[in-house]
Short mmCIF file of C-alpha atoms in Angstrom, two decimals:
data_model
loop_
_atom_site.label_atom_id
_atom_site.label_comp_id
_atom_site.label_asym_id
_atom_site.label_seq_id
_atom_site.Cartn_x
_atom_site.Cartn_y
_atom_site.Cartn_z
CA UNK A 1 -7.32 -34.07 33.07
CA UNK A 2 -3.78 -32.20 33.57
CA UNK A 3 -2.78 -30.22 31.27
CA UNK A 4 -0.11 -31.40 28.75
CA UNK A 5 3.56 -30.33 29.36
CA UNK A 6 4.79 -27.81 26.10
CA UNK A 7 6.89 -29.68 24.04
CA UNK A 8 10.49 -28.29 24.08
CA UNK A 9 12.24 -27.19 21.41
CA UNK A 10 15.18 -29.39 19.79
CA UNK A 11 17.82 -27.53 20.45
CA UNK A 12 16.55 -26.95 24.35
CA UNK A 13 17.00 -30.59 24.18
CA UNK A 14 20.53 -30.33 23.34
CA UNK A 15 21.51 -28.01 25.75
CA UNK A 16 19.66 -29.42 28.93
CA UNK A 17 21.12 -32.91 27.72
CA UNK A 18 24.80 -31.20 27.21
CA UNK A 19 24.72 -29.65 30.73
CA UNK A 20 23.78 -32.71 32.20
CA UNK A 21 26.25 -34.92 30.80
CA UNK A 22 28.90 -32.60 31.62
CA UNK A 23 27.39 -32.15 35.20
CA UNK A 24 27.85 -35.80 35.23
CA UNK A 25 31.45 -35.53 34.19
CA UNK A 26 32.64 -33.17 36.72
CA UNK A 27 30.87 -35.33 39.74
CA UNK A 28 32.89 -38.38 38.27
CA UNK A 29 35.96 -36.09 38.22
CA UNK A 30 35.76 -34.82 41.84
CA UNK A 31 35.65 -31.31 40.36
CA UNK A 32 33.52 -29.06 42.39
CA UNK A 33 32.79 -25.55 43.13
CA UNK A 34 33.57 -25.30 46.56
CA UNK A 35 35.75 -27.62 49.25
CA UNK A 36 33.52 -29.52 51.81
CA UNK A 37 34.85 -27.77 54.74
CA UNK A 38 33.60 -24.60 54.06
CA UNK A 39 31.53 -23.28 56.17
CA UNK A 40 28.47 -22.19 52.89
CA UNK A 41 28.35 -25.97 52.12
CA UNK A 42 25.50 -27.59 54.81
CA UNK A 43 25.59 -30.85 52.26
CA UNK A 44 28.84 -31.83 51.63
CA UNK A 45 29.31 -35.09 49.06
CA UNK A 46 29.62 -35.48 45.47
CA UNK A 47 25.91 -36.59 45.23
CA UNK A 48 24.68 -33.84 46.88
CA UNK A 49 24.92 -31.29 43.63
CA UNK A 50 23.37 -34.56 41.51
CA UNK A 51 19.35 -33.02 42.91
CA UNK A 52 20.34 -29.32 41.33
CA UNK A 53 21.72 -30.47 38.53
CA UNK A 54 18.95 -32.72 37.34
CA UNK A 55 16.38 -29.56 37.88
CA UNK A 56 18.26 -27.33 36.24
CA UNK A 57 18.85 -29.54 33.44
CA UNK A 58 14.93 -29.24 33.45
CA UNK A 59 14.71 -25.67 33.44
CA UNK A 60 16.59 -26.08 30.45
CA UNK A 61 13.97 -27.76 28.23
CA UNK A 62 11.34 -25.15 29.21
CA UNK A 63 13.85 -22.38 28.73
CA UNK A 64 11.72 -21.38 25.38
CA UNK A 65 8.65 -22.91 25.67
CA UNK A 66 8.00 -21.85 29.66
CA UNK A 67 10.78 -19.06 30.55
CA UNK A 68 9.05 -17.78 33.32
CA UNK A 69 8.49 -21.07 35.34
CA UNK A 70 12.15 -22.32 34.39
CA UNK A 71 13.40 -18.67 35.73
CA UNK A 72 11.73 -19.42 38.83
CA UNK A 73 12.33 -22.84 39.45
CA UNK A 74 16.12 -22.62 38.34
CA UNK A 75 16.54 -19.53 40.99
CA UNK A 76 15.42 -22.71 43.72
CA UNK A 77 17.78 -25.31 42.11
CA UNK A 78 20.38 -22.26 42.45
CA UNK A 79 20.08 -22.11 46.07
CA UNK A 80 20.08 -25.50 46.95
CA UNK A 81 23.28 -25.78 44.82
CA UNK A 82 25.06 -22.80 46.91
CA UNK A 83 24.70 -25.06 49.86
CA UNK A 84 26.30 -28.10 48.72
CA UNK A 85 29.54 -27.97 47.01
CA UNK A 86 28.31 -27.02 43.91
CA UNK A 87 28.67 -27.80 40.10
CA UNK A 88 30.06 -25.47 37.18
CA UNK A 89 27.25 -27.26 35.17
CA UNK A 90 24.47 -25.93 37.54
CA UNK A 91 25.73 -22.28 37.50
CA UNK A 92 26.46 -22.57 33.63
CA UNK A 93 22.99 -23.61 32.75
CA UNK A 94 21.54 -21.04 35.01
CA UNK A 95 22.95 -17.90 32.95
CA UNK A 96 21.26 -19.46 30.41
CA UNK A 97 17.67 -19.64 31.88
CA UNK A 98 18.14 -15.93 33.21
CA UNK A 99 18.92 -15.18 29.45
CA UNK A 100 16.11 -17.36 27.93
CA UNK A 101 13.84 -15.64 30.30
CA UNK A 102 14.07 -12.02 28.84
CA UNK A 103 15.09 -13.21 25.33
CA UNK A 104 11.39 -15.38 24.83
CA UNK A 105 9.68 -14.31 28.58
CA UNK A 106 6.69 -11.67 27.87
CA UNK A 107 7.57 -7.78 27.27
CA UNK A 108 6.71 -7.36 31.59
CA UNK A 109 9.12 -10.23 32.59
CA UNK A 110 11.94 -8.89 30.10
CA UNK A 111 11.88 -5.43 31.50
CA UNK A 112 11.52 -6.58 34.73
CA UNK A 113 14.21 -9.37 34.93
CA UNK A 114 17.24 -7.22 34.19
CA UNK A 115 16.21 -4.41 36.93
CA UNK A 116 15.89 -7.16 39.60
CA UNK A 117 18.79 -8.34 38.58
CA UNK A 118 20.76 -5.33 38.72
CA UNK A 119 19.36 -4.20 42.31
CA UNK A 120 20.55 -7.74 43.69
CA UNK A 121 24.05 -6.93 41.87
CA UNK A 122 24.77 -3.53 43.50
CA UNK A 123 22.89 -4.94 47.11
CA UNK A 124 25.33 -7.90 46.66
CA UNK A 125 28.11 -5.38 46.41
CA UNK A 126 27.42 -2.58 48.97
CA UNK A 127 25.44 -4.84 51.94
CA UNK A 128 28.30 -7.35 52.41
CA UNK A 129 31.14 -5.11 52.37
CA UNK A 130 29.33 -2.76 54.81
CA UNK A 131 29.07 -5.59 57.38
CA UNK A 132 32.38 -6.96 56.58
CA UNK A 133 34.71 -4.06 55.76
CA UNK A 134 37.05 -6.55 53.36
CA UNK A 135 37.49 -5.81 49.85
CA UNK A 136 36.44 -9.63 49.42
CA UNK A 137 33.09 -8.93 50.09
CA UNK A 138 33.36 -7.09 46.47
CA UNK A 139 33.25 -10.57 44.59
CA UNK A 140 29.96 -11.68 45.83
CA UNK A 141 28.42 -8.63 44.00
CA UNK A 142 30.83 -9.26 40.85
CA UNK A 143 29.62 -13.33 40.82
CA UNK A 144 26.17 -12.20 41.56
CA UNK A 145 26.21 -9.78 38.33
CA UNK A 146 28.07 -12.54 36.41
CA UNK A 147 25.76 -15.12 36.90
CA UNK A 148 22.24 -12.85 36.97
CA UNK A 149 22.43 -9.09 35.33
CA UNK A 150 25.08 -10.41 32.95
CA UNK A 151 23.08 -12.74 31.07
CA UNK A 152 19.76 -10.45 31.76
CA UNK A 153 21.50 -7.14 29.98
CA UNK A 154 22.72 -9.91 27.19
CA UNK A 155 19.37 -11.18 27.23
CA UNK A 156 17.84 -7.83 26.72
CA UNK A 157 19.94 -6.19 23.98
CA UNK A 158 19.22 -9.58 21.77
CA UNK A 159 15.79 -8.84 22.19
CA UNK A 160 15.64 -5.55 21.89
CA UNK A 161 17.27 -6.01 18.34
CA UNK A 162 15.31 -8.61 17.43
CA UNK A 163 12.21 -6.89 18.31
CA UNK A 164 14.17 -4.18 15.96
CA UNK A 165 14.66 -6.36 13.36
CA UNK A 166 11.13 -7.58 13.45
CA UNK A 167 9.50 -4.05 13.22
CA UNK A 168 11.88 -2.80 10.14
CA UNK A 169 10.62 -6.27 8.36
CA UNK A 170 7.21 -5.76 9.30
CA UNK A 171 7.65 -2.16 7.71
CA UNK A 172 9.02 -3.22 4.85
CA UNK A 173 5.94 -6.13 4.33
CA UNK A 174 3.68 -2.91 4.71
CA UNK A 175 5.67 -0.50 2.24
CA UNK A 176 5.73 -2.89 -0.56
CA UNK A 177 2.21 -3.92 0.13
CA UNK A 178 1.37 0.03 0.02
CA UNK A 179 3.36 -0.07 -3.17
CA UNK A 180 1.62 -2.67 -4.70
CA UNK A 181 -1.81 -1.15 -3.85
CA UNK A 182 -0.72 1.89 -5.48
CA UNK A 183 0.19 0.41 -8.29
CA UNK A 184 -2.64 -1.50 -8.47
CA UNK A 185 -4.96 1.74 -8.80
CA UNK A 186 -2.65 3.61 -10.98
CA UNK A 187 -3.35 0.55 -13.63
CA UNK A 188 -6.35 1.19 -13.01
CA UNK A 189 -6.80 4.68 -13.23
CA UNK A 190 -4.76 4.42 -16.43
CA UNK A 191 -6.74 1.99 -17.99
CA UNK A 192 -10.27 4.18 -17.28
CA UNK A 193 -8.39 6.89 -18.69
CA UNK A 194 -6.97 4.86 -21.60
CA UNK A 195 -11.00 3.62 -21.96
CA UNK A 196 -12.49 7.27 -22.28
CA UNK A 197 -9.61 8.88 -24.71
CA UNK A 198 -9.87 5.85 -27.50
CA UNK A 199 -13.97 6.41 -26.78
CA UNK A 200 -13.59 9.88 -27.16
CA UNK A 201 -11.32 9.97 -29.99
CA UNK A 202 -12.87 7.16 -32.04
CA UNK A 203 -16.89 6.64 -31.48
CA UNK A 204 -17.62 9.92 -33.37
CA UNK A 205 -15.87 8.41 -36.25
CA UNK A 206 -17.66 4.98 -36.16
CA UNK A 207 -20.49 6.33 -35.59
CA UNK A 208 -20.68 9.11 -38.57
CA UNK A 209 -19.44 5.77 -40.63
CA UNK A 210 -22.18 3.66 -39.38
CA UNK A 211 -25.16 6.32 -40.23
CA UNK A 212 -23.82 7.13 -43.71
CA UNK A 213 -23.21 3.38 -44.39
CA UNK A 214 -26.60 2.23 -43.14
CA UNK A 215 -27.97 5.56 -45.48
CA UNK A 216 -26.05 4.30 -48.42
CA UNK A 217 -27.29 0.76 -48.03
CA UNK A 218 -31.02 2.08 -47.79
CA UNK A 219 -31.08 4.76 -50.34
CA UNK A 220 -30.87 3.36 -53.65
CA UNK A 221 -29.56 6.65 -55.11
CA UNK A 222 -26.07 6.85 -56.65
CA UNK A 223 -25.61 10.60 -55.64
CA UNK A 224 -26.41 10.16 -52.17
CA UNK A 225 -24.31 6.68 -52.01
CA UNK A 226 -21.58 8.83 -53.24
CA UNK A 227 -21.97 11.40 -50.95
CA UNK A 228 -22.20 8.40 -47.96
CA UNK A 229 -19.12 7.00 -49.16
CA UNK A 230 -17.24 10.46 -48.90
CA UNK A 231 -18.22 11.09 -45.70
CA UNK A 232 -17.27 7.35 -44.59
CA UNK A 233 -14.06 7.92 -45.90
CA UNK A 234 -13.14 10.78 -44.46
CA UNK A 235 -14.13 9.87 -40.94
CA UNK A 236 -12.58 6.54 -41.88
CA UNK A 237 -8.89 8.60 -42.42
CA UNK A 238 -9.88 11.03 -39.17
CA UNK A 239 -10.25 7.87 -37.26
CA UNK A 240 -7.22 6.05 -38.15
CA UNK A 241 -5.34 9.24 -37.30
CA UNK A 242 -6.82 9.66 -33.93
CA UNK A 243 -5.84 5.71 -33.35
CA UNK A 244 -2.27 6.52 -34.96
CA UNK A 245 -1.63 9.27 -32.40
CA UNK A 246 -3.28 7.20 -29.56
CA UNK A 247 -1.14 4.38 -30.23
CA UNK A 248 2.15 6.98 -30.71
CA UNK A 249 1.79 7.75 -27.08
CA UNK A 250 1.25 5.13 -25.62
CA UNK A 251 4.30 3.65 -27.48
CA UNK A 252 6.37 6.77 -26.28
CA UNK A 253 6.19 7.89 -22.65
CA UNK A 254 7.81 11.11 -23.53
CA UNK A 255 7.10 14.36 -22.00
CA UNK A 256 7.40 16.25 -24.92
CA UNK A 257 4.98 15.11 -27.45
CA UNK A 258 1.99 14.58 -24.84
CA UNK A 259 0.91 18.68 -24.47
CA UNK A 260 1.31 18.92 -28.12
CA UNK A 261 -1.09 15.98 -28.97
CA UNK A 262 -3.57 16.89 -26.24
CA UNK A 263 -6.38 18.97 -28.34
CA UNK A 264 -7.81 22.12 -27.27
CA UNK A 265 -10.25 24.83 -27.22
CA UNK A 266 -8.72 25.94 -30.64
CA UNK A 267 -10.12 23.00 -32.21
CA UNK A 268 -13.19 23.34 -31.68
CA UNK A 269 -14.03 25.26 -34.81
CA UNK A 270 -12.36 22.02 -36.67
CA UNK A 271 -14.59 20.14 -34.47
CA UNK A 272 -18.03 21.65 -35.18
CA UNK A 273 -16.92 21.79 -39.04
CA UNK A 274 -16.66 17.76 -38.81
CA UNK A 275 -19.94 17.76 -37.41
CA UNK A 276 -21.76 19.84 -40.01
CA UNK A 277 -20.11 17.73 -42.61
CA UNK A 278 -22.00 14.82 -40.99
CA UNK A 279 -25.59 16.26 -41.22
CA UNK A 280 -25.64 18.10 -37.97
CA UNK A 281 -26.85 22.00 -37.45
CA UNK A 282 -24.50 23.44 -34.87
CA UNK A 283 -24.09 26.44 -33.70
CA UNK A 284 -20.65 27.55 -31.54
CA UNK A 285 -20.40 29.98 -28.99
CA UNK A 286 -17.05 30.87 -27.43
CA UNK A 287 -17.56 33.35 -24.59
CA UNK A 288 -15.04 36.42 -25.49
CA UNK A 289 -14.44 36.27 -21.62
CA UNK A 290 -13.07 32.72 -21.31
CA UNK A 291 -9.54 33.97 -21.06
CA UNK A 292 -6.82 31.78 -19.94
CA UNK A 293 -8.04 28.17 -19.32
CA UNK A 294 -5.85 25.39 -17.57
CA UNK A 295 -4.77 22.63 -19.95
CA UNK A 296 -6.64 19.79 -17.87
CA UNK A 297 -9.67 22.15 -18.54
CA UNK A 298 -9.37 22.47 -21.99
CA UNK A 299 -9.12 19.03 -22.57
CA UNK A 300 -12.07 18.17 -20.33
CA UNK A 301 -14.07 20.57 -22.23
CA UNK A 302 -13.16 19.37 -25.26
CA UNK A 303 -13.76 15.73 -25.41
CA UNK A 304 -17.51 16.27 -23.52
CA UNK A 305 -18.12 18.72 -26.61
CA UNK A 306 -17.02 15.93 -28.60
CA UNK A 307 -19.01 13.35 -27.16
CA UNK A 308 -22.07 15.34 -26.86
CA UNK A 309 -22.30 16.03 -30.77
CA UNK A 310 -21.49 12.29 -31.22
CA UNK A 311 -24.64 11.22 -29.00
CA UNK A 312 -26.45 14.27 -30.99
CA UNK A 313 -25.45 12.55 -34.55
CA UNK A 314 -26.77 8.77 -33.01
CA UNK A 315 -29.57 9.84 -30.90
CA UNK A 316 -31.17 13.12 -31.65
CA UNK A 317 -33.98 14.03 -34.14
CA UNK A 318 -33.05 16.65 -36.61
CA UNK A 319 -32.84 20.31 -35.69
CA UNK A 320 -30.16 22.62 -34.58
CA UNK A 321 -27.48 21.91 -31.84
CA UNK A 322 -25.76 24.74 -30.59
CA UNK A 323 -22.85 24.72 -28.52
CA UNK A 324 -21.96 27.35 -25.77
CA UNK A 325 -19.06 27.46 -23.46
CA UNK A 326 -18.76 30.64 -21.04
CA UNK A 327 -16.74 31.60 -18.19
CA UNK A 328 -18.01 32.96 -14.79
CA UNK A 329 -16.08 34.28 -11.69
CA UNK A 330 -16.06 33.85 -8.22
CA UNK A 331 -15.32 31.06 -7.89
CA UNK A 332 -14.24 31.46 -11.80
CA UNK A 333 -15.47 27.81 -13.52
CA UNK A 334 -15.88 27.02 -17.08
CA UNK A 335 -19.71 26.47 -18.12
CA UNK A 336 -20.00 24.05 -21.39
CA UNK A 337 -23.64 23.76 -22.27
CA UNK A 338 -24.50 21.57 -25.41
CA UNK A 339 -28.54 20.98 -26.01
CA UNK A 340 -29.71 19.08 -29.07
CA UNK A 341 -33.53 17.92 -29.72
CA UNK A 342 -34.84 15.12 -27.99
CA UNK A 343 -35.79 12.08 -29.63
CA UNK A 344 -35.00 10.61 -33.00
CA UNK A 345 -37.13 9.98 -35.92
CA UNK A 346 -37.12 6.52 -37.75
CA UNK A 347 -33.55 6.00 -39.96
CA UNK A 348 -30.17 5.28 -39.77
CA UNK A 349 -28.58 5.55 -36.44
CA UNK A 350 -25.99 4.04 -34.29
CA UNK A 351 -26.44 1.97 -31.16
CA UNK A 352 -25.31 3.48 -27.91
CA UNK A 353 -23.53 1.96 -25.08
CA UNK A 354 -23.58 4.94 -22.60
CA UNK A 355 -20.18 4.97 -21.78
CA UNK A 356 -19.83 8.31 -23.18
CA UNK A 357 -21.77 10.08 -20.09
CA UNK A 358 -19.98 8.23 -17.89
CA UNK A 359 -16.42 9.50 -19.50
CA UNK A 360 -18.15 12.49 -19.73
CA UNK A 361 -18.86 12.32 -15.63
CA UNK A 362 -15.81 11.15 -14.85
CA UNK A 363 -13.88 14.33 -16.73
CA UNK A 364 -15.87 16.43 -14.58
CA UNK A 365 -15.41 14.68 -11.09
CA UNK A 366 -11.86 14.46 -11.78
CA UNK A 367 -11.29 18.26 -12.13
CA UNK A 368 -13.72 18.77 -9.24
CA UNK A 369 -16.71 20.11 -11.30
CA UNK A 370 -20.53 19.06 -12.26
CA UNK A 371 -21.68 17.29 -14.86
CA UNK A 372 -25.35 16.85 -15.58
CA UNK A 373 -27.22 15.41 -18.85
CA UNK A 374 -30.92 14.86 -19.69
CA UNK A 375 -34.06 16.34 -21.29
CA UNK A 376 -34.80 19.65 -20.23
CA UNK A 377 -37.57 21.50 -22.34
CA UNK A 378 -37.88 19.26 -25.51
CA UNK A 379 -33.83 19.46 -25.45
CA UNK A 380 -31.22 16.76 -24.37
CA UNK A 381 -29.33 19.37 -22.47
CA UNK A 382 -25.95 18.61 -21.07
CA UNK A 383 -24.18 20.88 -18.88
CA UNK A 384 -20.65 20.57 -17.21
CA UNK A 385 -18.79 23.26 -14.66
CA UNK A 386 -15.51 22.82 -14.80
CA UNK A 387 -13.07 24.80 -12.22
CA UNK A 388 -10.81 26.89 -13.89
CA UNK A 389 -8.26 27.76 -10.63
CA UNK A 390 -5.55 25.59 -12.00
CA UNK A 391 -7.38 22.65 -10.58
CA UNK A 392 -6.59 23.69 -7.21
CA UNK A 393 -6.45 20.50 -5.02
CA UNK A 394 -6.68 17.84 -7.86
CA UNK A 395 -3.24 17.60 -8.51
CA UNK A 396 -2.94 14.65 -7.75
CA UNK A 397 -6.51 13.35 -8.88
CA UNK A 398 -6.30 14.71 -12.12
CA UNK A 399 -3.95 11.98 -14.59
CA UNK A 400 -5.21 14.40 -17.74
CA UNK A 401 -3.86 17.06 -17.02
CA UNK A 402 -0.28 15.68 -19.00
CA UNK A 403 -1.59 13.26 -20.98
CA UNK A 404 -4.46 13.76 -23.87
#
């Protein structure tokens, strides 16, 4: 079966029919190019331009759809045209098919079409006035770059911004869907950070509450009810601050109250003290060498100490904790070592979800440390290295390192 013909575009239809109607007009008119005595025109007549027209007028519908093969088979109707009288119509729709073919021809044909072009514009110029020695012999280069390079040059710098024009939207697709990936993680990132600070800040609380009030609902002693319901409240009025200061920054993106809210090695002591009010044995341990500590690391450190006496008051069985944070050089890191006793005897406790040790993980990995947890020697040990060289290359990883 042959293959179908491409079906031209609307407005191809418009011009091929336009140029042929006015083709038309001009035959009717007597109007031609050249008079019939000339000695160029070999078929003299007003129905001899009638065959180039009607091709050219079909170059014209493939002049988008087929540039190439309208290109080649207008350059044909062309020449027979030269040899008859010839038709402003023919030439007319000609510049157009030279510029069709490097405006929608493939990148080879568009670069191409304007050098050929241009080579038959200066050897129409220079080869006829070397044989003739007239300064006639000029125009045939001047038609020949008026009908051919002129349109290919036009041709060319249309394209050449459209392909322009294409590129800066393409770039501008790709930025904003860079933009919107980005954004995408950052809401992301934010919320796993959001997820690990109200964690952090609020499951020792709960939990404390939740041991005492499981105690008090047990024990049938008023003392020790009393002494539950103390404790509850207090962690009740520790909690709701931590949520009230939470909810403060998150309300205020301010620069200026984020460092200042962020806790810190300092309170620590406050910490521990919290923790001993809640039935635990700890024991703290500040290294006298720790020195100056970067704010992300302090933080870091921090909230794992937190967690890690929270999963102490839920999970372990009674017995001392003890608490030891020490600094070591080259490369110089933070150590934070917290080991409570494994196991937990029958009572009151809190269920677990284990998202603290993955908080706990993910405060470590963003700072580029270590973070390890697990029984070691009758203990749950865990044990985080933190780098303490201003976070060196996790500038941009680190989002707590402004934000509590």
């Amino acid at each position: 079966m042959a293959a179908a013909l491409p079906r031209p575009h609307r407005f191809d239809v418009y011009v091929a029919c336009g140029g042929l109607l006015g083709g038309l007009v001009l035959m009717a008119l007597g109007l031609a190019l050249r008079p019939a005595d000339e000695p160029l025109v070999l078929l003299p007549g007003a129905w001899a331009v009638l065959p180039p027209l009607v091709v050219m007028s079909g170059c014209e519908l493939l002049r988008r759809t087929a540039p190439r093969t309208a290109l080649l088979t207008g350059t044909a109707a062309l020449a027979l045209d030269t040899v008859t009288q010839g038709s402003v119509a023919t030439v007319l729709m000609f510049t157009d098919v030279v510029y069709a073919a490097v405006l929608y021809g493939p990148p080879a044909s568009a670069r191409r079409i304007p050098r050929i072009t241009g080579l038959l514009t200066v050897a129409g110029t220079v080869v006829p006035y070397a044989v003739w020695r007239v300064p006639e012999a000029l125009l045939i280069g001047v038609v020949i770059g008026a009908v051919a390079y002129g349109p290919a040059a036009t041709g060319w710098i249309v394209r050449d911004h459209r392909d322009a024009a294409i590129a800066a939207r393409l770039h501008a697709e790709q930025t904003a869907l860079l933009a919107e990936m980005d954004r995408r993680e950052a809401v992301v990132a934010e919320r796993a950070r959001m997820a690990r600070e109200l964690h952090d800040m609020v499951a020792n609380h709960l939990s404390a509450i939740a041991i005492h009030s499981t105690a008090a609902l047990s024990i049938d002693d008023p003392k020790t009810s009393h002494e539950a319901l103390g404790v509850i409240r207090e962690n009740s009025v520790d909690g709701l601050a931590e949520m009230r200061r939470l909810i403060g920054i998150l309300r205020d993106g301010g620069g200026d109250r984020e460092p200042a809210a962020a806790p810190t090695l300092d309170g620590l002591d406050t910490l521990v003290d919290g923790a001993r009010a809640n039935g635990l044995d700890v024991t703290l341990d500040i290294g006298t060498g720790t020195g100056r500590i970067p704010a992300p690391v302090e933080l870091a450190a921090y909230r794992i100490v937190q967690e890690s006496l929270t999963n102490a008051l839920k999970h372990a069985r009674p017995g001392p904790v003890t608490v030891v944070l020490a600094r070591h050089d080259g490369p110089p890191v933070l150590d934070v070592e917290i080991g409570s006793p494994c196991g937990r005897e029958d009572g009151p406790r809190a269920p677990g979800s284990g998202a603290g040790l993955v908080g706990m993980r993910e405060r470590a990995t963003l700072l580029g440390g270590t973070f390890t947890a697990g029984p070691h020697g009758g203990r749950w040990t865990v044990h985080a290295s933190l780098p303490l060289a201003e976070t060196e290359g996790h500038h941009g990883k680190d989002p707590e390192g402004d934000r509590p």
